[in-house]
PDB file of C-alpha atoms in Angstrom:
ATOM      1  CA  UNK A 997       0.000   0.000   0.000  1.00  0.00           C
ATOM      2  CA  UNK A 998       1.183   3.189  -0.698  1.00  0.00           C
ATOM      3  CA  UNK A 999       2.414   5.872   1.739  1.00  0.00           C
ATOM      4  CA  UNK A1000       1.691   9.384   1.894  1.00  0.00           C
ATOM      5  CA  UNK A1001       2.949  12.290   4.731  1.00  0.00           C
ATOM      6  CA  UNK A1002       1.453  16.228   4.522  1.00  0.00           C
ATOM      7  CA  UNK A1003       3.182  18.913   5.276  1.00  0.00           C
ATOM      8  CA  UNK A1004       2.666  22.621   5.319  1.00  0.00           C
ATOM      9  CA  UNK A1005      -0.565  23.608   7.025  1.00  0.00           C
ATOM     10  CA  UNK A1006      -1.011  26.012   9.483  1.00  0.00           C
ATOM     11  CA  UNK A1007      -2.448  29.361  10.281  1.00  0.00           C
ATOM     12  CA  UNK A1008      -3.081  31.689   7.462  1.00  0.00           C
ATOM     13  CA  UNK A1009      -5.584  34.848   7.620  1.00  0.00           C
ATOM     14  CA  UNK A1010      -7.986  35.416   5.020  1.00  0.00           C
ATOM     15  CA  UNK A1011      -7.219  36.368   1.758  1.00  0.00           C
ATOM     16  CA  UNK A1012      -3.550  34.836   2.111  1.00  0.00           C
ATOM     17  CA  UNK A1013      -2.201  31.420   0.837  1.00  0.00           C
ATOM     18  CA  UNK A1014      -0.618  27.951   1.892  1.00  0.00           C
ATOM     19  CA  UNK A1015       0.722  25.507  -0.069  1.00  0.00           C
ATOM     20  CA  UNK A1016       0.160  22.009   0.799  1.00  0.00           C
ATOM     21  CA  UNK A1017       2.721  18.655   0.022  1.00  0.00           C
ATOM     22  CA  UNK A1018       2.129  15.098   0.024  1.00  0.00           C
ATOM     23  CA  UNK A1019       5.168  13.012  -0.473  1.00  0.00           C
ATOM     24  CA  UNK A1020       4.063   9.641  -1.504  1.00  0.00           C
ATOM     25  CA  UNK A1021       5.803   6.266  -1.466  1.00  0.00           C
ATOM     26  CA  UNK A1022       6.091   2.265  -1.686  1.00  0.00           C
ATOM     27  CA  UNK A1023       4.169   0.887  -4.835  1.00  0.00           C
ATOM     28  CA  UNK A1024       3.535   4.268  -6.386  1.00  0.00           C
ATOM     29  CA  UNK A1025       3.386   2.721  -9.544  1.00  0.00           C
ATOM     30  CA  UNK A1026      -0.079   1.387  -8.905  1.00  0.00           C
ATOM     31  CA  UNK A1027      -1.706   4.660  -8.308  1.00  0.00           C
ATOM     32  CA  UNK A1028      -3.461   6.751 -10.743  1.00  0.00           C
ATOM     33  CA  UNK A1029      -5.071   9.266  -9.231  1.00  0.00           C
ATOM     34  CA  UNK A1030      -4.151  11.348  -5.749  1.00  0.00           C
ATOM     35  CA  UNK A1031      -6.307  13.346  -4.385  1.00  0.00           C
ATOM     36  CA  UNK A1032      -7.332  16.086  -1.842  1.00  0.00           C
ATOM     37  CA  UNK A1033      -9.983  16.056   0.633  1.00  0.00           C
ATOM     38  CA  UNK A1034     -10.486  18.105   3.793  1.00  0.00           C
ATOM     39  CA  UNK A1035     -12.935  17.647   7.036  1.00  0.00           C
ATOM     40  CA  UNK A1036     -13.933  20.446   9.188  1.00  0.00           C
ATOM     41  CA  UNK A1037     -15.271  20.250  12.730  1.00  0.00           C
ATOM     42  CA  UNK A1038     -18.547  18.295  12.495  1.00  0.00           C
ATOM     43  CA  UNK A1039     -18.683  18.032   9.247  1.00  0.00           C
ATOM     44  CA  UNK A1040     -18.152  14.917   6.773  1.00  0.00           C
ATOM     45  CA  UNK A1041     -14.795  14.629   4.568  1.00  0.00           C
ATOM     46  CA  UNK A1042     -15.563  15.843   1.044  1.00  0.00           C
ATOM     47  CA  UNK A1043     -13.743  16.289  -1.727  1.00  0.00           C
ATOM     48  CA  UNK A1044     -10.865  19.121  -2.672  1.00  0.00           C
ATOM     49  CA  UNK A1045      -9.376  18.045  -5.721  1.00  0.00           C
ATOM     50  CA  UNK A1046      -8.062  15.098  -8.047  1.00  0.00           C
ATOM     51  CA  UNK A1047      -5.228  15.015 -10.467  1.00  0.00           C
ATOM     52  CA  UNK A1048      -4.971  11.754 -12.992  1.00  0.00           C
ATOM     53  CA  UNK A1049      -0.969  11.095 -13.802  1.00  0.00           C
ATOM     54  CA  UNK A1050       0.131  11.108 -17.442  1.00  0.00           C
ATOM     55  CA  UNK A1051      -1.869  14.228 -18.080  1.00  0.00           C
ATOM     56  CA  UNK A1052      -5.067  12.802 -17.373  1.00  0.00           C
ATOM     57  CA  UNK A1053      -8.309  14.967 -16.279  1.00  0.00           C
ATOM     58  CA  UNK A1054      -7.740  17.347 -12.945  1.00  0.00           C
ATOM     59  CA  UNK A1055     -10.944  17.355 -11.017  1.00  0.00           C
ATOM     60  CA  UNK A1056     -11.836  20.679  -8.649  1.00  0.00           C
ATOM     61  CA  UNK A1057     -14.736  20.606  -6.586  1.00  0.00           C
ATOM     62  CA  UNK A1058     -17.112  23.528  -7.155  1.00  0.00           C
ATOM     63  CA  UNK A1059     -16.233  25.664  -3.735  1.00  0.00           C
ATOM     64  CA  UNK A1060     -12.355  25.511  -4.501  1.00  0.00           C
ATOM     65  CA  UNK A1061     -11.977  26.551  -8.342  1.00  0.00           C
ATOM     66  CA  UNK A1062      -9.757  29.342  -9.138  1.00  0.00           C
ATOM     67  CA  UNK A1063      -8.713  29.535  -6.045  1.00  0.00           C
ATOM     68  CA  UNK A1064      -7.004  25.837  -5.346  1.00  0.00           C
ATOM     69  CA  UNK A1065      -4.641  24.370  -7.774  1.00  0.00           C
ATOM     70  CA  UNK A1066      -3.488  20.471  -7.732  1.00  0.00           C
ATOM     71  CA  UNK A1067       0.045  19.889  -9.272  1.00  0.00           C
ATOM     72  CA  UNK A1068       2.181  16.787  -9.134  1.00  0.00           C
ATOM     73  CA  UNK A1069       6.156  15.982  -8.976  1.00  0.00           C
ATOM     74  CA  UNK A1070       6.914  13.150 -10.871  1.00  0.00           C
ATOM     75  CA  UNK A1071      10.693  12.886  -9.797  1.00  0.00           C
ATOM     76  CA  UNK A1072       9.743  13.471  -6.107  1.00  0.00           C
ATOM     77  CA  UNK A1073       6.340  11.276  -6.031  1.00  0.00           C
ATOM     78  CA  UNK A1074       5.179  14.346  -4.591  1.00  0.00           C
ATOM     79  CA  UNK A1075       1.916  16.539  -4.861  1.00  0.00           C
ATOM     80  CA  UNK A1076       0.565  19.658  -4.191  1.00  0.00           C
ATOM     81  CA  UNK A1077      -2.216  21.784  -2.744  1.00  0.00           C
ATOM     82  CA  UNK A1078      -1.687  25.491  -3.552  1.00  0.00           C
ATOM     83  CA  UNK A1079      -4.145  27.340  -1.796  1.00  0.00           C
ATOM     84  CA  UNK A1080      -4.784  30.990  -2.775  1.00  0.00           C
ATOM     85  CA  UNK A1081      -7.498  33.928  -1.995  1.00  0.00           C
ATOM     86  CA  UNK A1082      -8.091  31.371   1.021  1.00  0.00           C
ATOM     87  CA  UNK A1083     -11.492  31.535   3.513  1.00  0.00           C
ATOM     88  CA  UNK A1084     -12.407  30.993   7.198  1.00  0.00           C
ATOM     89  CA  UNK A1085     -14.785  28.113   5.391  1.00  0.00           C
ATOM     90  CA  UNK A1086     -11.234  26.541   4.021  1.00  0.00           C
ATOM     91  CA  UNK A1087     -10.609  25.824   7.525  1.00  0.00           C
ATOM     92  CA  UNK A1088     -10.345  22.314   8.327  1.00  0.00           C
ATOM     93  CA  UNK A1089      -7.680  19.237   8.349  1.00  0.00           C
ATOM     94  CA  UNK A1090      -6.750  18.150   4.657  1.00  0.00           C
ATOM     95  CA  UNK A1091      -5.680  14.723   3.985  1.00  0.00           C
ATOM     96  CA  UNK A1092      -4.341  13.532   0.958  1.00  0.00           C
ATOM     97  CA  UNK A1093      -5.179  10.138  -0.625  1.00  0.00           C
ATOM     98  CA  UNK A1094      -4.811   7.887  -3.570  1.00  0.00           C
ATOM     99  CA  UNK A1095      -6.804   5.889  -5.586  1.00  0.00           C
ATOM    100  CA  UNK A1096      -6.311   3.040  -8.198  1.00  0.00           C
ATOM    101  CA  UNK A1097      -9.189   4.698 -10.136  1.00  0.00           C
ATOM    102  CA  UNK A1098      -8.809   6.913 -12.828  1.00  0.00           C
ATOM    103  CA  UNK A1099     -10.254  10.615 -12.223  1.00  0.00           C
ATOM    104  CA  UNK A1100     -12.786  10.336  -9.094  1.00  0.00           C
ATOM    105  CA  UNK A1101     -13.941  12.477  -6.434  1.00  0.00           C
ATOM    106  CA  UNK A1102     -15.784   9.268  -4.466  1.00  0.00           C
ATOM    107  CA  UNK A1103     -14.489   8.916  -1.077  1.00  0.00           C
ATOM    108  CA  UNK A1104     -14.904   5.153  -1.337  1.00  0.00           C
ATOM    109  CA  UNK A1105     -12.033   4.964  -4.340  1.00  0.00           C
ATOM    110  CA  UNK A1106      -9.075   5.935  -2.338  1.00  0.00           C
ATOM    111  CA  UNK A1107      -7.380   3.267  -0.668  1.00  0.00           C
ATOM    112  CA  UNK A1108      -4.682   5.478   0.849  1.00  0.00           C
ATOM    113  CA  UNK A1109      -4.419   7.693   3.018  1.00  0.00           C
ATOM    114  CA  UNK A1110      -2.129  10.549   4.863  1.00  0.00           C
ATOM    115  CA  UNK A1111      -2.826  11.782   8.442  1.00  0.00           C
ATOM    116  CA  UNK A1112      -4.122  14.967   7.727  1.00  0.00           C
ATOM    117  CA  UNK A1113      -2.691  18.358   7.981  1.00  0.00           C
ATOM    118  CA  UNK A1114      -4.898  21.369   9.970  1.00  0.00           C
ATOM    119  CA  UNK A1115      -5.004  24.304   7.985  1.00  0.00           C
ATOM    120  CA  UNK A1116      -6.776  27.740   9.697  1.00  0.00           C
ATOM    121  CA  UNK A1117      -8.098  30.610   8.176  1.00  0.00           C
ATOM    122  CA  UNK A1118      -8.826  33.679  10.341  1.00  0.00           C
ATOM    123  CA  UNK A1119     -11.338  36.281   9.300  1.00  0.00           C
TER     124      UNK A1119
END
């Protein structure tokens, strides 16, 4: 199963940005999709966003677009959350995650997950 470690949350106020990184490794090879999803206090995990390797479709969920961009690193097995014009409703703990699928936003596809990383927005 594959690993994956965040990094680079913390405490942002609104209107600034974080970038987020999720170094993945073990059988990489076998994964064709990573993904973003956050959960906020008392609220169910949803989706951020999905990128497909080899230039496949990039998926953005509806709340996030034009201000979130997902990016991968080949070389480093790495991937990225760049988080701009950010809200107090961005606020929650992000986990990346990654999925044998090809280009979903379903929960249920990813078999792999990292252990979260709180991100804060203050208003």
């Amino acid at each position: 199963q594959v690993q994956l470690v965040e990094s680079g949350g913390g405490l942002v106020q609104a209107g600034g940005s974080l970038r987020l990184s999720c170094a993945a490794s073990g059988p990489t090879s076998s994964t064709y999709t990573m993904g973003w999803f956050r959960q906020a206090p008392g609220k169910e995990r949803e989706f951020v966003a999905a990128q497909t390797r080899s230039g496949g479709p990039t998926l953005y969920a509806d709340s996030v677009k034009g201000r979130l961009t997902i990016s991968r690193d080949k070389a480093k097995s790495t991937v990225y959350l760049q988080m701009n014009s950010l809200k107090p409703e961005d606020t929650a703990v992000y986990y990346c995650a990654a999925s044998r699928r090809v280009a979903t936003r379903s929960l249920g596809d990813y078999n792999s997950w990292g252990q979260g990383t709180q991100v804060t927005v203050s208003s």
